[in-house]
Amino acid sequence: MLDYVLLALGAGMTLGGWFWRKSVLTAPPAEENSGKKRKKVLWPTVLFLAGIWTLAEKLLQLIFGSVPAEEFTVDIWAERISLGGVTISATVLVTWAIVAVVAVLAVAIRVLVVPRMTDEPKGVQNVLELIVETVCNFTHSSVGDLGDCLSSYIFTVGVLMVSCAAVELLGVRAPTSDITMTFSMALVTFVLINYYGIKKKGVAGRISSMAKPTPVVFPIKVVSDLAVPVSLACRLFGNMLGGMIVMDLLYMALGNAAIGFPSVLGLYFNVFHPLIQTYIFITLTLTFIGEAVE
């Protein structure tokens, strides 16, 4: 009985908000600024949207039934899938799928866009040149001449991390919320730090630079260098896992009412938040490499 009452209430709120808003918008113009008019439209709009949300939630519940309550659990490790008797982490499969999609897009751009590039860029060429220029300038500002070699790697890492976050919008766990994935990426950064440090200074120079300004700090710097991949991996893993947990908690708490709100918050936790983490990971990578070659 309560469901039908709320259904009728939602319908009433929707109609009331609609006609209220319409009456405000069609009222004879008065000598008032646009800010006051927006304030008058605000509350009928809120009433209208709240009515639509209540009406949609109750209609879906009456049609499909209530969502059964489930125990909330969080798995640190990604699910494992059996393929031909061999168990593979879901993170690996999702990452393969992402790499395949990105590779197809890259080939399509190379075949369809690059041959048509002109001296006067327009359309897709403008976007591509803007991206390349931004990445190159950012890399050069952090590591100088090394940016010629690192720009492509930094761009690849950025595309991979953003793509990993985007699949969560499809209901798939993001590979970057798996500690094995983030540690693999951090390990590549660790290798690059020492590779460029040795390339710039040599083995002896790299070791001696860790003993400056006094040999007493050498063991401390060794430990801090070894902690870099752990720090990078745990920071990215914790933030991405935290976003996933918040979204799962939201769905569990709202139940049948999980309409609209998760989509709005998903724009933050699955779009804006991963972009921030991508920027932090890339910035720290370049910072550590820059410190190694100083």
Coordinates of C-alpha atoms in Angstrom, one line a residue:
M1 CA 0.0 0.0 0.0
L2 CA 2.9 2.4 0.9
D3 CA 4.4 1.8 -2.5
Y4 CA 1.2 3.0 -4.3
V5 CA 1.0 6.0 -2.0
L6 CA 4.6 6.9 -2.9
L7 CA 3.9 6.3 -6.6
A8 CA 1.0 8.7 -6.4
L9 CA 3.1 11.2 -4.5
G10 CA 5.8 11.0 -7.1
A11 CA 3.3 11.6 -9.9
G12 CA 1.8 14.6 -7.9
M13 CA 5.2 16.1 -7.3
T14 CA 6.2 15.7 -11.0
L15 CA 3.0 17.4 -12.2
G16 CA 3.1 20.0 -9.5
G17 CA 6.7 20.9 -10.3
W18 CA 6.0 21.0 -14.0
F19 CA 3.1 23.4 -13.8
W20 CA 4.8 25.5 -11.1
R21 CA 7.9 25.8 -13.2
K22 CA 5.8 26.6 -16.3
S23 CA 3.9 29.3 -14.5
V24 CA 7.1 31.0 -13.4
L25 CA 8.6 30.9 -16.8
T26 CA 5.5 32.2 -18.6
A27 CA 4.7 34.9 -16.1
P28 CA 4.7 38.4 -17.4
P29 CA 8.2 39.9 -17.3
A30 CA 8.9 42.0 -14.2
E31 CA 11.6 44.5 -13.5
E32 CA 13.9 42.0 -11.9
N33 CA 17.3 40.7 -12.8
S34 CA 18.0 37.2 -14.2
G35 CA 19.4 36.0 -10.8
K36 CA 16.1 36.5 -9.0
K37 CA 14.2 34.7 -11.8
R38 CA 16.6 31.8 -11.6
K39 CA 16.0 31.5 -7.9
K40 CA 12.2 31.4 -8.5
V41 CA 12.7 28.6 -11.0
L42 CA 15.0 26.6 -8.7
W43 CA 12.5 25.2 -6.3
P44 CA 9.9 24.1 -8.9
T45 CA 12.7 22.4 -10.8
V46 CA 13.9 20.6 -7.6
L47 CA 10.3 19.5 -7.0
F48 CA 9.9 18.3 -10.6
L49 CA 13.2 16.3 -10.5
A50 CA 12.4 14.8 -7.1
G51 CA 9.0 13.7 -8.4
I52 CA 10.5 12.1 -11.5
W53 CA 13.0 10.2 -9.3
T54 CA 10.3 9.0 -6.9
L55 CA 8.0 8.0 -9.7
A56 CA 10.7 6.1 -11.6
E57 CA 12.0 4.3 -8.5
K58 CA 8.5 3.1 -7.5
L59 CA 7.5 2.1 -11.1
L60 CA 10.7 0.0 -11.5
Q61 CA 10.1 -1.6 -8.1
L62 CA 6.5 -2.5 -8.9
I63 CA 7.5 -3.9 -12.4
F64 CA 10.7 -5.8 -11.5
G65 CA 10.3 -6.2 -7.8
S66 CA 12.6 -5.2 -5.0
V67 CA 16.4 -5.8 -5.2
P68 CA 17.3 -8.5 -2.6
A69 CA 19.6 -7.3 0.1
E70 CA 23.1 -8.7 -0.1
E71 CA 26.1 -8.8 2.2
F72 CA 28.6 -6.1 1.3
T73 CA 32.1 -7.6 0.7
V74 CA 35.2 -6.2 -0.9
D75 CA 37.8 -8.4 -2.6
I76 CA 41.3 -7.0 -2.6
W77 CA 42.2 -9.4 -5.4
A78 CA 40.4 -9.5 -8.7
E79 CA 38.2 -12.4 -9.6
R80 CA 39.9 -15.3 -11.4
I81 CA 38.4 -16.9 -14.5
S82 CA 39.0 -20.4 -15.8
L83 CA 39.8 -20.7 -19.5
G84 CA 40.6 -24.2 -20.8
G85 CA 41.6 -25.4 -17.3
V86 CA 43.9 -22.4 -16.7
T87 CA 42.8 -19.7 -14.3
I88 CA 43.5 -16.1 -15.4
S89 CA 42.9 -13.0 -13.4
A90 CA 40.0 -10.8 -14.6
T91 CA 42.4 -7.9 -14.5
V92 CA 44.6 -9.6 -17.2
L93 CA 41.6 -10.2 -19.5
V94 CA 40.2 -6.7 -19.1
T95 CA 43.6 -5.2 -19.7
W96 CA 44.0 -7.3 -22.9
A97 CA 40.6 -6.1 -24.1
I98 CA 41.6 -2.5 -23.4
V99 CA 44.9 -2.9 -25.2
A100 CA 43.1 -4.4 -28.2
V101 CA 40.6 -1.6 -28.4
V102 CA 43.4 1.1 -28.1
A103 CA 45.5 -0.7 -30.7
V104 CA 42.6 -0.8 -33.1
L105 CA 41.9 2.9 -32.6
A106 CA 45.6 3.7 -33.1
V107 CA 45.7 1.8 -36.3
A108 CA 42.5 3.5 -37.5
I109 CA 44.0 6.9 -36.8
R110 CA 47.3 5.9 -38.5
V111 CA 45.4 4.7 -41.6
L112 CA 42.6 7.1 -41.9
V113 CA 43.8 10.4 -40.3
V114 CA 47.6 10.6 -40.5
P115 CA 47.8 10.3 -44.4
R116 CA 45.3 13.2 -44.7
M117 CA 47.2 15.6 -42.4
T118 CA 47.9 19.0 -43.9
D119 CA 50.0 22.1 -43.0
E120 CA 46.8 23.8 -41.8
P121 CA 45.4 21.4 -39.2
K122 CA 41.7 21.1 -38.7
G123 CA 39.2 18.7 -37.1
V124 CA 40.8 15.5 -35.7
Q125 CA 44.3 16.7 -36.7
N126 CA 43.9 19.7 -34.4
V127 CA 43.0 17.4 -31.5
L128 CA 45.9 15.1 -32.1
E129 CA 48.4 17.9 -32.4
L130 CA 47.1 19.5 -29.3
I131 CA 47.4 16.3 -27.3
V132 CA 50.9 15.6 -28.6
E133 CA 52.1 19.1 -28.0
T134 CA 50.7 19.2 -24.4
V135 CA 52.3 15.9 -23.5
C136 CA 55.6 16.8 -25.0
N137 CA 55.7 20.2 -23.3
F138 CA 54.7 18.7 -19.9
T139 CA 57.4 16.1 -20.2
H140 CA 60.1 18.5 -21.3
S141 CA 59.2 20.9 -18.4
S142 CA 59.9 18.1 -15.9
V143 CA 62.9 16.2 -17.4
G144 CA 64.3 18.5 -20.1
D145 CA 65.9 16.7 -23.1
L146 CA 64.8 13.3 -21.8
G147 CA 61.3 14.3 -22.8
D148 CA 62.1 13.3 -26.4
C149 CA 62.3 9.7 -25.2
L150 CA 59.7 9.7 -22.5
S151 CA 56.8 11.6 -24.1
S152 CA 55.5 8.5 -25.9
Y153 CA 55.7 6.4 -22.7
I154 CA 54.0 9.0 -20.6
F155 CA 51.2 9.3 -23.2
T156 CA 50.8 5.5 -23.3
V157 CA 50.5 5.3 -19.5
G158 CA 47.9 8.1 -19.5
V159 CA 45.8 6.4 -22.1
L160 CA 46.0 3.1 -20.4
M161 CA 45.0 4.5 -16.9
V162 CA 42.1 6.5 -18.3
S163 CA 40.9 3.5 -20.3
C164 CA 41.1 1.3 -17.2
A165 CA 39.0 3.7 -15.3
A166 CA 36.5 4.0 -18.2
V167 CA 35.6 0.3 -18.2
E168 CA 34.2 0.7 -14.7
L169 CA 31.4 2.7 -16.2
L170 CA 30.4 -0.5 -18.0
G171 CA 30.2 -2.4 -14.6
V172 CA 33.6 -4.0 -14.9
R173 CA 36.2 -3.7 -12.2
A174 CA 39.0 -1.3 -13.2
P175 CA 42.3 -3.1 -13.6
T176 CA 44.0 -0.2 -11.7
S177 CA 42.0 -1.2 -8.6
D178 CA 44.2 -4.4 -8.5
I179 CA 47.4 -4.1 -6.6
T180 CA 49.2 -6.4 -9.1
M181 CA 48.4 -4.0 -12.0
T182 CA 49.5 -0.9 -10.1
F183 CA 52.7 -2.6 -8.9
S184 CA 53.6 -3.6 -12.4
M185 CA 53.2 0.0 -13.6
A186 CA 55.2 1.3 -10.6
L187 CA 57.9 -1.3 -11.3
V188 CA 58.3 0.0 -14.9
T189 CA 58.8 3.5 -13.4
F190 CA 61.4 2.1 -11.0
V191 CA 63.3 0.6 -13.9
L192 CA 63.2 3.8 -15.9
I193 CA 64.4 5.8 -12.9
N194 CA 67.5 3.7 -12.6
Y195 CA 68.0 3.3 -16.3
Y196 CA 68.1 7.0 -17.0
G197 CA 70.1 7.6 -13.8
I198 CA 72.8 5.1 -15.0
K199 CA 72.6 6.3 -18.6
K200 CA 73.2 9.9 -17.5
K201 CA 75.9 9.3 -14.8
G202 CA 77.1 5.8 -15.2
V203 CA 76.9 3.1 -12.6
A204 CA 79.6 4.7 -10.4
G205 CA 78.0 8.1 -10.8
R206 CA 74.6 6.8 -9.9
I207 CA 75.9 5.1 -6.8
S208 CA 78.0 8.1 -5.7
S209 CA 75.1 10.5 -6.2
M210 CA 73.2 8.5 -3.6
A211 CA 76.0 9.2 -1.1
K212 CA 75.8 13.0 -1.3
P213 CA 76.1 15.2 0.6
T214 CA 77.5 12.6 3.0
P215 CA 77.9 8.8 2.8
V216 CA 75.8 8.5 5.9
V217 CA 72.6 9.1 3.8
F218 CA 73.5 6.3 1.3
P219 CA 71.5 3.6 3.1
I220 CA 68.6 6.0 3.6
K221 CA 68.5 6.8 -0.1
V222 CA 68.7 3.2 -1.1
V223 CA 65.7 2.4 1.1
S224 CA 63.8 5.5 -0.2
D225 CA 64.5 4.4 -3.8
L226 CA 63.3 0.9 -3.1
A227 CA 60.2 2.3 -1.5
V228 CA 59.3 4.3 -4.7
P229 CA 57.5 1.5 -6.5
V230 CA 55.7 0.4 -3.4
S231 CA 54.6 3.9 -2.7
L232 CA 53.4 4.5 -6.3
A233 CA 51.6 1.2 -6.4
C234 CA 49.8 1.5 -3.1
R235 CA 48.8 5.1 -3.7
L236 CA 47.2 4.4 -7.0
F237 CA 45.7 1.1 -5.8
G238 CA 44.2 2.6 -2.7
N239 CA 42.6 5.6 -4.5
M240 CA 41.1 3.5 -7.2
L241 CA 39.9 0.8 -4.8
G242 CA 38.4 3.5 -2.6
G243 CA 36.4 4.9 -5.5
M244 CA 35.1 1.5 -6.3
I245 CA 34.1 0.8 -2.7
V246 CA 32.2 4.1 -2.5
M247 CA 30.2 3.4 -5.6
D248 CA 29.4 -0.2 -4.4
L249 CA 28.4 1.2 -1.0
L250 CA 26.1 3.7 -2.7
Y251 CA 24.4 1.1 -4.8
M252 CA 23.9 -1.2 -1.7
A253 CA 22.6 1.7 0.4
L254 CA 20.1 3.0 -2.1
G255 CA 18.9 -0.4 -3.3
N256 CA 15.9 0.2 -5.6
A257 CA 16.4 4.0 -5.3
A258 CA 19.8 3.8 -7.1
I259 CA 18.6 5.9 -10.0
G260 CA 20.3 9.0 -11.1
F261 CA 22.6 9.6 -8.1
P262 CA 25.1 6.8 -8.9
S263 CA 25.4 8.2 -12.4
V264 CA 26.2 11.7 -11.2
L265 CA 28.8 10.5 -8.6
G266 CA 30.1 8.1 -11.2
L267 CA 31.2 11.1 -13.3
Y268 CA 33.6 11.9 -10.4
F269 CA 34.7 8.5 -9.2
N270 CA 35.0 7.0 -12.7
V271 CA 36.0 10.1 -14.7
F272 CA 37.4 13.1 -12.8
H273 CA 39.0 11.1 -9.9
P274 CA 40.9 8.7 -12.3
L275 CA 42.1 11.7 -14.3
I276 CA 43.6 13.2 -11.1
Q277 CA 45.3 9.9 -10.2
T278 CA 46.7 9.7 -13.8
Y279 CA 48.1 13.1 -13.4
I280 CA 49.7 12.3 -10.0
F281 CA 51.2 9.0 -11.2
I282 CA 52.7 10.6 -14.3
T283 CA 54.0 13.7 -12.4
L284 CA 55.6 11.5 -9.7
T285 CA 57.2 9.3 -12.4
L286 CA 58.8 12.3 -14.2
T287 CA 59.8 13.8 -10.8
F288 CA 61.7 10.7 -9.7
I289 CA 63.4 10.4 -13.1
G290 CA 64.4 14.0 -13.0
E291 CA 65.9 13.6 -9.5
A292 CA 67.8 10.5 -10.7
V293 CA 69.5 12.4 -13.5
E294 CA 70.3 15.6 -11.6

